[in-house]
PDB file of C-alpha atoms in Angstrom:
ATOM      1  CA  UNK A 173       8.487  26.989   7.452  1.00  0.00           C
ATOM      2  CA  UNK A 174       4.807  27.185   8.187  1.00  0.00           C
ATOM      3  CA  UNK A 175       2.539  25.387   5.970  1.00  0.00           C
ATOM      4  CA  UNK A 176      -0.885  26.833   5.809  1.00  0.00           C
ATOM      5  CA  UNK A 177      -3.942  25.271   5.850  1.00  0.00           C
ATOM      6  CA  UNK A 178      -4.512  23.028   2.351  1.00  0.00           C
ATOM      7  CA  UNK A 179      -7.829  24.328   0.281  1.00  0.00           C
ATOM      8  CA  UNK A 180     -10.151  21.840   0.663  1.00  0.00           C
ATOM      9  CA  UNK A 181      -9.265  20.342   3.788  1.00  0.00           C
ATOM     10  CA  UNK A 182      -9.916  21.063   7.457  1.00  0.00           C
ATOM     11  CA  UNK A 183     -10.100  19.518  11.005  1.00  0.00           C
ATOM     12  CA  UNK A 184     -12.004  20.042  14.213  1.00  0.00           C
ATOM     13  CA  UNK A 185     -10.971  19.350  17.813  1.00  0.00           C
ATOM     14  CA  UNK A 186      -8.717  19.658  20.609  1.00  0.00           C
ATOM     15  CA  UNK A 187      -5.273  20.185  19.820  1.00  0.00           C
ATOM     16  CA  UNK A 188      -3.094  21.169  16.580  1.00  0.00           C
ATOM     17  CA  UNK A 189      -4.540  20.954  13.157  1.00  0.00           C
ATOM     18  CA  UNK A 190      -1.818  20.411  10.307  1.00  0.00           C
ATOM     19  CA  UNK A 191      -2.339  21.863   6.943  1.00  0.00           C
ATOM     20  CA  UNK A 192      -4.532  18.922   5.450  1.00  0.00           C
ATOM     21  CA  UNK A 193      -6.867  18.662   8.798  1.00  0.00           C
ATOM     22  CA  UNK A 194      -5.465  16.029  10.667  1.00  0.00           C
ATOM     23  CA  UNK A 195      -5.521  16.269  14.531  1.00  0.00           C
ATOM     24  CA  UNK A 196      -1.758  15.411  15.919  1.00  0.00           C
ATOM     25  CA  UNK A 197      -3.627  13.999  19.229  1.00  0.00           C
ATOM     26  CA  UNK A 198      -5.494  11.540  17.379  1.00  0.00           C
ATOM     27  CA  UNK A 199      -2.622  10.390  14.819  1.00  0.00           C
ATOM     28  CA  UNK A 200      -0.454   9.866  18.299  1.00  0.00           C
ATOM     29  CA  UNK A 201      -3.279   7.774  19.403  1.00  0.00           C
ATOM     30  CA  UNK A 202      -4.118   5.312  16.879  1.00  0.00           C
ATOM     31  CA  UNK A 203      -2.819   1.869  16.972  1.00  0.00           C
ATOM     32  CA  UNK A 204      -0.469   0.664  14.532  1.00  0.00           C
ATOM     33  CA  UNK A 205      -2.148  -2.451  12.027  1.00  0.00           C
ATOM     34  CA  UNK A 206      -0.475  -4.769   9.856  1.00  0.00           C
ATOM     35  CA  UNK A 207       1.276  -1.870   8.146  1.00  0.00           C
ATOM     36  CA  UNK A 208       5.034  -2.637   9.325  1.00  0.00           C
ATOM     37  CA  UNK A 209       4.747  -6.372   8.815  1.00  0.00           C
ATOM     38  CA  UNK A 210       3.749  -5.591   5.211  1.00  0.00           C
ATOM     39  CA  UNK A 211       6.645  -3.637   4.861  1.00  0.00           C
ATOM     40  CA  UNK A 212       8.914  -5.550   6.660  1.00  0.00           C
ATOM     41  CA  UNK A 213       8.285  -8.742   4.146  1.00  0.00           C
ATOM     42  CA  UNK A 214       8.490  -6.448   1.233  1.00  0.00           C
ATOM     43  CA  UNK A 215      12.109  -4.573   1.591  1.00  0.00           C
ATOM     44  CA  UNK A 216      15.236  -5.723   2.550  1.00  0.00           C
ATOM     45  CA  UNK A 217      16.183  -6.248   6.277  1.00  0.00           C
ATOM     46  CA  UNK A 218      17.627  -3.275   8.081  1.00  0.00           C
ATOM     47  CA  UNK A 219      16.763  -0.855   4.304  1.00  0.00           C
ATOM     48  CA  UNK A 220      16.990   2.846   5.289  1.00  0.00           C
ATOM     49  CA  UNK A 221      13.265   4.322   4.607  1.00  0.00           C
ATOM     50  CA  UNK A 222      12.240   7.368   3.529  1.00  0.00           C
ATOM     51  CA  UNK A 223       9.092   7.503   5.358  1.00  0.00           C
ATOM     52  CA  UNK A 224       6.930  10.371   3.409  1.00  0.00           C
ATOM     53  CA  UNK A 225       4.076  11.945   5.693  1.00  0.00           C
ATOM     54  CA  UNK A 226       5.469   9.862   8.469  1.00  0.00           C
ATOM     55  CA  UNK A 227       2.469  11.967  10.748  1.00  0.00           C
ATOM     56  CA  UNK A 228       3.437  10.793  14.762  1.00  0.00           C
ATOM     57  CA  UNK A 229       4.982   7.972  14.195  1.00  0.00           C
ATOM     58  CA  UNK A 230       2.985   5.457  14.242  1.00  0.00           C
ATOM     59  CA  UNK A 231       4.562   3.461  11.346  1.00  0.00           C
ATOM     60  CA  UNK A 232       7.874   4.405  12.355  1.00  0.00           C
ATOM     61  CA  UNK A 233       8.184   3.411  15.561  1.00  0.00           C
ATOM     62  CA  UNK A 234       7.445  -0.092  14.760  1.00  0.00           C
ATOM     63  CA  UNK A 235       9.887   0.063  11.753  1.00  0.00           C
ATOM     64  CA  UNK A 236      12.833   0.955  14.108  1.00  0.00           C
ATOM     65  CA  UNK A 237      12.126  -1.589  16.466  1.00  0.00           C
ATOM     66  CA  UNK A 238      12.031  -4.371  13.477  1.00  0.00           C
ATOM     67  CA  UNK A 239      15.732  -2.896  12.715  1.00  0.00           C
ATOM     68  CA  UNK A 240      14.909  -0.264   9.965  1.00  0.00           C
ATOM     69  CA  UNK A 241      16.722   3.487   9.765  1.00  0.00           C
ATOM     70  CA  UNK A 242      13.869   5.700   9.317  1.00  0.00           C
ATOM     71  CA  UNK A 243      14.305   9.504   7.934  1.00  0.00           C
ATOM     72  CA  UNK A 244      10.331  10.555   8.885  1.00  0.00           C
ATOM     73  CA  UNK A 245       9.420  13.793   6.530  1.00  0.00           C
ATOM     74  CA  UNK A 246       6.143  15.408   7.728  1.00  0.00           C
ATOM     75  CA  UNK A 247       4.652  19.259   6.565  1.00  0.00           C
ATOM     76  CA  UNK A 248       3.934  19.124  10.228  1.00  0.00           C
ATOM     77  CA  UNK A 249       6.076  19.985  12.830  1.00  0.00           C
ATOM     78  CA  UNK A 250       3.981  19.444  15.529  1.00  0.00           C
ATOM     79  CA  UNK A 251       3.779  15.662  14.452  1.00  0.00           C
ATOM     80  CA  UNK A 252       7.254  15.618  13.775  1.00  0.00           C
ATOM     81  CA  UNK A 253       7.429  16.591  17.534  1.00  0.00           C
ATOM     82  CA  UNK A 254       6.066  13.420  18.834  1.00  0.00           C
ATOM     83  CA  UNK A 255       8.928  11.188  16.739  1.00  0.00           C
ATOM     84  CA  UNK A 256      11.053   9.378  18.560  1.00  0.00           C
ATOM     85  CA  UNK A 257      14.435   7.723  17.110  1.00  0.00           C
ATOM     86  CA  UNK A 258      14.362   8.869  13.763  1.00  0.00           C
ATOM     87  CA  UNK A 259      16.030  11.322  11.555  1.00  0.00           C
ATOM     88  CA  UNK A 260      13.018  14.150  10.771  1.00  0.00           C
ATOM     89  CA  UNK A 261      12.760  16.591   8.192  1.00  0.00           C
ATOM     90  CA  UNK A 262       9.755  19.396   8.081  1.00  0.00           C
ATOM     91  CA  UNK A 263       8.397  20.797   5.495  1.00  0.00           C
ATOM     92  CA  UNK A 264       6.041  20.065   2.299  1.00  0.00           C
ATOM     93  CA  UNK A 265       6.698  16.196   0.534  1.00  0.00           C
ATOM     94  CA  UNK A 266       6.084  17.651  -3.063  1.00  0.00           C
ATOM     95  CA  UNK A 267       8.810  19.871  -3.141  1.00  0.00           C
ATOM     96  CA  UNK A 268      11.282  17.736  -1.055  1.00  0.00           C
ATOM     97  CA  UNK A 269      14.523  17.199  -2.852  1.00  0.00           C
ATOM     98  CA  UNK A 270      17.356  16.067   0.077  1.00  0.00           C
ATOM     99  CA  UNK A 271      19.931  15.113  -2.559  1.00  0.00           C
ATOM    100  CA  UNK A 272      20.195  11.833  -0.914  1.00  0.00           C
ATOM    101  CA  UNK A 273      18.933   8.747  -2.190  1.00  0.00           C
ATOM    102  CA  UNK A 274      17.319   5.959  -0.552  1.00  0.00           C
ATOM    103  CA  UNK A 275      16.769   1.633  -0.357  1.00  0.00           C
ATOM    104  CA  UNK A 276      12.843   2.365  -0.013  1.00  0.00           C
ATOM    105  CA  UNK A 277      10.772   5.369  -0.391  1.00  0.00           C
ATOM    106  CA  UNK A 278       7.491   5.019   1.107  1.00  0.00           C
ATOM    107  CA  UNK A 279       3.912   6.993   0.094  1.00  0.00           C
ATOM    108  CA  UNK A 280       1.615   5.506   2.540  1.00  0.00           C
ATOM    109  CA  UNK A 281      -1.724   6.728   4.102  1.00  0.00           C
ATOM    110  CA  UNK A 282      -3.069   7.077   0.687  1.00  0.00           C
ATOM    111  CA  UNK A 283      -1.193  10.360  -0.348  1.00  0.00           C
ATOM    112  CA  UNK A 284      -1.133   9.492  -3.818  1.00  0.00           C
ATOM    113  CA  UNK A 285      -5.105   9.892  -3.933  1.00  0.00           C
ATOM    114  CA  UNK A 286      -4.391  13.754  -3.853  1.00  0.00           C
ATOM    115  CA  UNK A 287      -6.856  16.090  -4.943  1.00  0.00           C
ATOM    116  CA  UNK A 288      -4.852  18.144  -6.704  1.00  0.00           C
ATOM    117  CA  UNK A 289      -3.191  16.311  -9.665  1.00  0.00           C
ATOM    118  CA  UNK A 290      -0.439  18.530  -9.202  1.00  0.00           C
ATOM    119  CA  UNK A 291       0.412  17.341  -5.945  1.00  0.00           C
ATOM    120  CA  UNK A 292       0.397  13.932  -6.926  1.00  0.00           C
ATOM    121  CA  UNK A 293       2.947  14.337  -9.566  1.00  0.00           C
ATOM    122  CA  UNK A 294       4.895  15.862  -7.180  1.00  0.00           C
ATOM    123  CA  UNK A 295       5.186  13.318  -4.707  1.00  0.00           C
ATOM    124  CA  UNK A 296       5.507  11.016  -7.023  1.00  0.00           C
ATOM    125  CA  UNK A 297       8.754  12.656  -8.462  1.00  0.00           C
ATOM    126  CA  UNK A 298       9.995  13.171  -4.764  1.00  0.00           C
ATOM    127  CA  UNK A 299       9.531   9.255  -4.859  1.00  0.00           C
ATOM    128  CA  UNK A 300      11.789   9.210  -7.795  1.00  0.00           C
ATOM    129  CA  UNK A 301      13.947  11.690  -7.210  1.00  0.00           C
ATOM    130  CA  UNK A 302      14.862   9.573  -3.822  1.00  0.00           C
ATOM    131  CA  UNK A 303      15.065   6.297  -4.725  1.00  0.00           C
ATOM    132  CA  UNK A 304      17.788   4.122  -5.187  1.00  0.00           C
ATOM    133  CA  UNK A 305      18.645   2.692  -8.679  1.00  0.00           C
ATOM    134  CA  UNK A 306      17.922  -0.772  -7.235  1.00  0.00           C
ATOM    135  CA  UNK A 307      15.816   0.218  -4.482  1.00  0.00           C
ATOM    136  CA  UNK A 308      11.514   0.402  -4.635  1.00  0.00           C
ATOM    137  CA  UNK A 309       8.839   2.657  -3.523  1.00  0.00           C
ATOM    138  CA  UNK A 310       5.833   1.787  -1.373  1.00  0.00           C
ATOM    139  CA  UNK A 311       2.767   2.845  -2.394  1.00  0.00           C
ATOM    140  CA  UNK A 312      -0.463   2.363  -0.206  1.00  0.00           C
ATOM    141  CA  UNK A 313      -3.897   2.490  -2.270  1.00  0.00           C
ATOM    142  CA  UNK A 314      -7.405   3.056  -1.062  1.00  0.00           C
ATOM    143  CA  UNK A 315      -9.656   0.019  -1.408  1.00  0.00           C
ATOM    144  CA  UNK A 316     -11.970  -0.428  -4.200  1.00  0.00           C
ATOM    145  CA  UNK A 317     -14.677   0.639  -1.710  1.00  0.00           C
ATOM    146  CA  UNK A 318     -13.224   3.266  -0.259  1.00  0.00           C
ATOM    147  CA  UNK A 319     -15.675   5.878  -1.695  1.00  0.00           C
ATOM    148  CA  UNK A 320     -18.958   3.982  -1.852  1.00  0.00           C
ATOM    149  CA  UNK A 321     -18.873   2.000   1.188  1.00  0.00           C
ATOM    150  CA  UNK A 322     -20.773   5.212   2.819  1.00  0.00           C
ATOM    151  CA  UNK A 323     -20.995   5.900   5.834  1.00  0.00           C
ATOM    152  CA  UNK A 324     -19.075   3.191   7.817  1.00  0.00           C
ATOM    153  CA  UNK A 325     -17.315   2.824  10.748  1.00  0.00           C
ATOM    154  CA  UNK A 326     -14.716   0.679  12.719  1.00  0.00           C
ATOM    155  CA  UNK A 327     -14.751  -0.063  16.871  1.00  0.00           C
ATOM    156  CA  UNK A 328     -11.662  -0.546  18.130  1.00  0.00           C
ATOM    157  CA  UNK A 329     -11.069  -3.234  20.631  1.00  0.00           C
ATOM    158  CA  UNK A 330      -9.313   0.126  22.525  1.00  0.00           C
ATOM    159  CA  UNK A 331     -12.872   1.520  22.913  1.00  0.00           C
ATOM    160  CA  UNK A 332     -12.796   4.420  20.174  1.00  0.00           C
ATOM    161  CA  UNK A 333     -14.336   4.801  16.846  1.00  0.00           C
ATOM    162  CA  UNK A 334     -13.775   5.159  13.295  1.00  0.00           C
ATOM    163  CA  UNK A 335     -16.607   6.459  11.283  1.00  0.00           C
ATOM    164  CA  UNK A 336     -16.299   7.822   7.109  1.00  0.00           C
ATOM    165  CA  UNK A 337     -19.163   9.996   7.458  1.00  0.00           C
ATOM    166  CA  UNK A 338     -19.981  11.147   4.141  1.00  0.00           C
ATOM    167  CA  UNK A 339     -17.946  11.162   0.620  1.00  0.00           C
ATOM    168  CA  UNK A 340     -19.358  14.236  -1.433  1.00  0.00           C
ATOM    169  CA  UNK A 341     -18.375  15.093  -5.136  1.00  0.00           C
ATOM    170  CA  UNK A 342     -16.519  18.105  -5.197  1.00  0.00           C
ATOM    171  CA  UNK A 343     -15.504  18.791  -8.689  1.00  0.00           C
ATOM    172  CA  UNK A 344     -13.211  16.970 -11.609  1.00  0.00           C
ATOM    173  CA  UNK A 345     -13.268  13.646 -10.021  1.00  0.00           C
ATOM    174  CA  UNK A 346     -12.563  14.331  -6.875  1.00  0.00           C
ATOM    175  CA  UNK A 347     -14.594  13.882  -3.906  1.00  0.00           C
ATOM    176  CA  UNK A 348     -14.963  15.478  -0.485  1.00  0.00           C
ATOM    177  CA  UNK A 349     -14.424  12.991   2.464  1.00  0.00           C
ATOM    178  CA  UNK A 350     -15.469  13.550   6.146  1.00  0.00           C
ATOM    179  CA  UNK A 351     -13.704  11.374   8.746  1.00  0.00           C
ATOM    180  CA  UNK A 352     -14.547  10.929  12.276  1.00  0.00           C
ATOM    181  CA  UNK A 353     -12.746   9.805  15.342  1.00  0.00           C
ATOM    182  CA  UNK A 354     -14.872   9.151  18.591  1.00  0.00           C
ATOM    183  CA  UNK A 355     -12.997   8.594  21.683  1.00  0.00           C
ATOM    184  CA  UNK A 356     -14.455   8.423  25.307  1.00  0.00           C
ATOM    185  CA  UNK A 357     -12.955  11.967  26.042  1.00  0.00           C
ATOM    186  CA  UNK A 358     -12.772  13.681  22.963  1.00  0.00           C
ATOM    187  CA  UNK A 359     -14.224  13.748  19.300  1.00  0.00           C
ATOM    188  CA  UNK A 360     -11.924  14.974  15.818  1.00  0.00           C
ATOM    189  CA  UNK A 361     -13.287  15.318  12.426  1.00  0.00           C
ATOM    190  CA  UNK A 362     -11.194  15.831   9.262  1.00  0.00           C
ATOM    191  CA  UNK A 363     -12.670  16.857   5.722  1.00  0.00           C
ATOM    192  CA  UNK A 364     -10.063  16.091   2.684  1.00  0.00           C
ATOM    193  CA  UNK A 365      -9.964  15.842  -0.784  1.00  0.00           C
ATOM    194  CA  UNK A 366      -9.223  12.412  -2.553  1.00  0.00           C
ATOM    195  CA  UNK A 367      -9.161  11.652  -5.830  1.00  0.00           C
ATOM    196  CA  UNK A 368     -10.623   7.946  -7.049  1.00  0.00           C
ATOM    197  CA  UNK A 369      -8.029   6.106  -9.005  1.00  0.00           C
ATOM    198  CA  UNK A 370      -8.928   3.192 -10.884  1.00  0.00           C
ATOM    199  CA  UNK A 371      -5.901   0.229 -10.883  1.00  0.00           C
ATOM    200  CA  UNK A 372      -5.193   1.407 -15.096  1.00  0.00           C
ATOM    201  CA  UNK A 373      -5.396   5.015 -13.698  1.00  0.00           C
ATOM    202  CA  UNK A 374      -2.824   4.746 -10.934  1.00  0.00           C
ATOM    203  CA  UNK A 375       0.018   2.762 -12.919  1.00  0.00           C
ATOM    204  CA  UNK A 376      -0.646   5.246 -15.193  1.00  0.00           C
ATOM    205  CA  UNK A 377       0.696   7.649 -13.038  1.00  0.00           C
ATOM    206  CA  UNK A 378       3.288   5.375 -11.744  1.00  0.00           C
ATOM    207  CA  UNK A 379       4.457   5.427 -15.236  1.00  0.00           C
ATOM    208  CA  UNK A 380       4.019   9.187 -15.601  1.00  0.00           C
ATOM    209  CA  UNK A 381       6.914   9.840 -13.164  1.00  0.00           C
ATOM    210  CA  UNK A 382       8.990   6.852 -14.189  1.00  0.00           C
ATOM    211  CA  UNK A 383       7.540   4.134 -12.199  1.00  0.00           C
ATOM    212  CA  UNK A 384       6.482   0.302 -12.598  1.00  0.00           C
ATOM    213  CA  UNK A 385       4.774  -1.889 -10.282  1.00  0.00           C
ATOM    214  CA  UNK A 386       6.837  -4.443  -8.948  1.00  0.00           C
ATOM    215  CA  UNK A 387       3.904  -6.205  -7.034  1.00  0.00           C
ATOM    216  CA  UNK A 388       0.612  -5.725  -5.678  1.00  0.00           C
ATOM    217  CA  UNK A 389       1.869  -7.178  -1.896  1.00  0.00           C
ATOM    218  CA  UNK A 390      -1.835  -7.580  -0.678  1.00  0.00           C
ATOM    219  CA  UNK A 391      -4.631  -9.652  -1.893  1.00  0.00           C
ATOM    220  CA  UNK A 392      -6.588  -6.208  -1.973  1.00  0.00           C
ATOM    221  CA  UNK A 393      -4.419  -4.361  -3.826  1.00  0.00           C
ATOM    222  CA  UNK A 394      -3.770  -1.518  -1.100  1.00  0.00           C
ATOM    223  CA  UNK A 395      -0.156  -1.847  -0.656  1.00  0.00           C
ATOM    224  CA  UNK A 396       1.851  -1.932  -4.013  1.00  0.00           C
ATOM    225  CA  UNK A 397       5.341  -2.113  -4.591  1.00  0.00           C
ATOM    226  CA  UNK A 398       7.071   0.292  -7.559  1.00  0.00           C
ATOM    227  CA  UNK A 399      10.311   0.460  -9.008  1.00  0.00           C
ATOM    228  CA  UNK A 400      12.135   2.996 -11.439  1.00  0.00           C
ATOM    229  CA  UNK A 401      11.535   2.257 -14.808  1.00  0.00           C
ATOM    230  CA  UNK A 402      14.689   1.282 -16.638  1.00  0.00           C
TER     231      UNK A 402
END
């Protein structure tokens, strides 16, 4: 199924575009962080992950290699494409419903700052709805900057750059944000809605689709772990 472009959101540069503007050349380019150790010290050894907006597989790849199964869901196919070694399933993460439940649902590159409210409750009950009884769900947060440290950019050691351009208000509490990535051949912007969520304001929405926080697993807050309530 073919996903149109998301209101809101749109990207520039060579290459596909998926529906929320990000450029599949640049997410296959990008270095994995500290994401999969975080991950790795905060699930059980060798859980089976539902990875939600896995993108190219830069998380994933690193997960299978530390011993993880990894089922990668993506509204993308064209990311999907560049997966290697896992299980992927196409197609919008709001609406997914496999019937199959999991040790760890993840929500990472801050998906649950959706701009639409609506979207946001509904990955948050795909969380739920995939989750094991005595499994968790992975949240990643944006930092308590991420909106007002403006403009800023990162250098990577690799010799490209980072750069949040601008953060605009565009209506209801959410805000317009333009990304750029410079590299020595090429140059990719994406604009996207995100929506600010205070700490009380996103375990309140934890809560609203029958989630706790388990833990906050970084001294920043960013990465949170969730489990079902009751």
């Amino acid at each position: 199924m073919r996903i149109e472009t998301r209101e809101g959101y749109e990207g520039t540069g060579p290459g596909a575009i998926t529906p929320d503007g990000c450029a599949v050349e640049v997410y296959a380019r990008l270095p994995v962080g500290d994401e999969p150790d975080i991950i790795a010290a905060a699930v059980p050894a060798g859980a089976h992950i539902l990875e939600l907006g896995s993108g190219a597989g830069r998380v994933t790849h690193p997960l299978l290699e530390r011993g993880f199964t990894v089922t990668a869901v993506d509204e993308s196919a064209a990311m999907l494409a560049r997966v290697r070694g896992a299980r992927t399933i196409c197609g919008p993460i709001e609406t997914l419903d496999l019937g199959e439940k999991f040790d760890v649902v993840m929500l990472a590159s801050f998906l649950v700052h959706a701009g639409d409210e609506e979207v946001r409750r509904g990955l948050l009950r795909t969380c739920v709805r995939h989750v094991a009884r005595d499994g968790c769900v992975l949240v990643q947060r944006e930092g308590a900057d991420h909106h007002t440290n403006v403009p800023r950019e990162r250098v990577d050691p690799s010799g490209f750059t980072v750069r949040i351009a601008s953060v605009e208000p565009a209506g209801e509490g959410v805000n317009s944000v333009r990304a750029e990535y410079v590299f020595p051949d090429a140059v990719w912007t994406q604009t996207f809605l995100s929506r600010p969520l205070t700490k009380e304001q996103f375990e309140s929405a934890l809560a609203e689709a029958g989630l706790e926080v388990d833990a906050y697993l970084t001294p920043d807050g960013i990465w949170v772990r969730a489990v079902p309530v009751g």
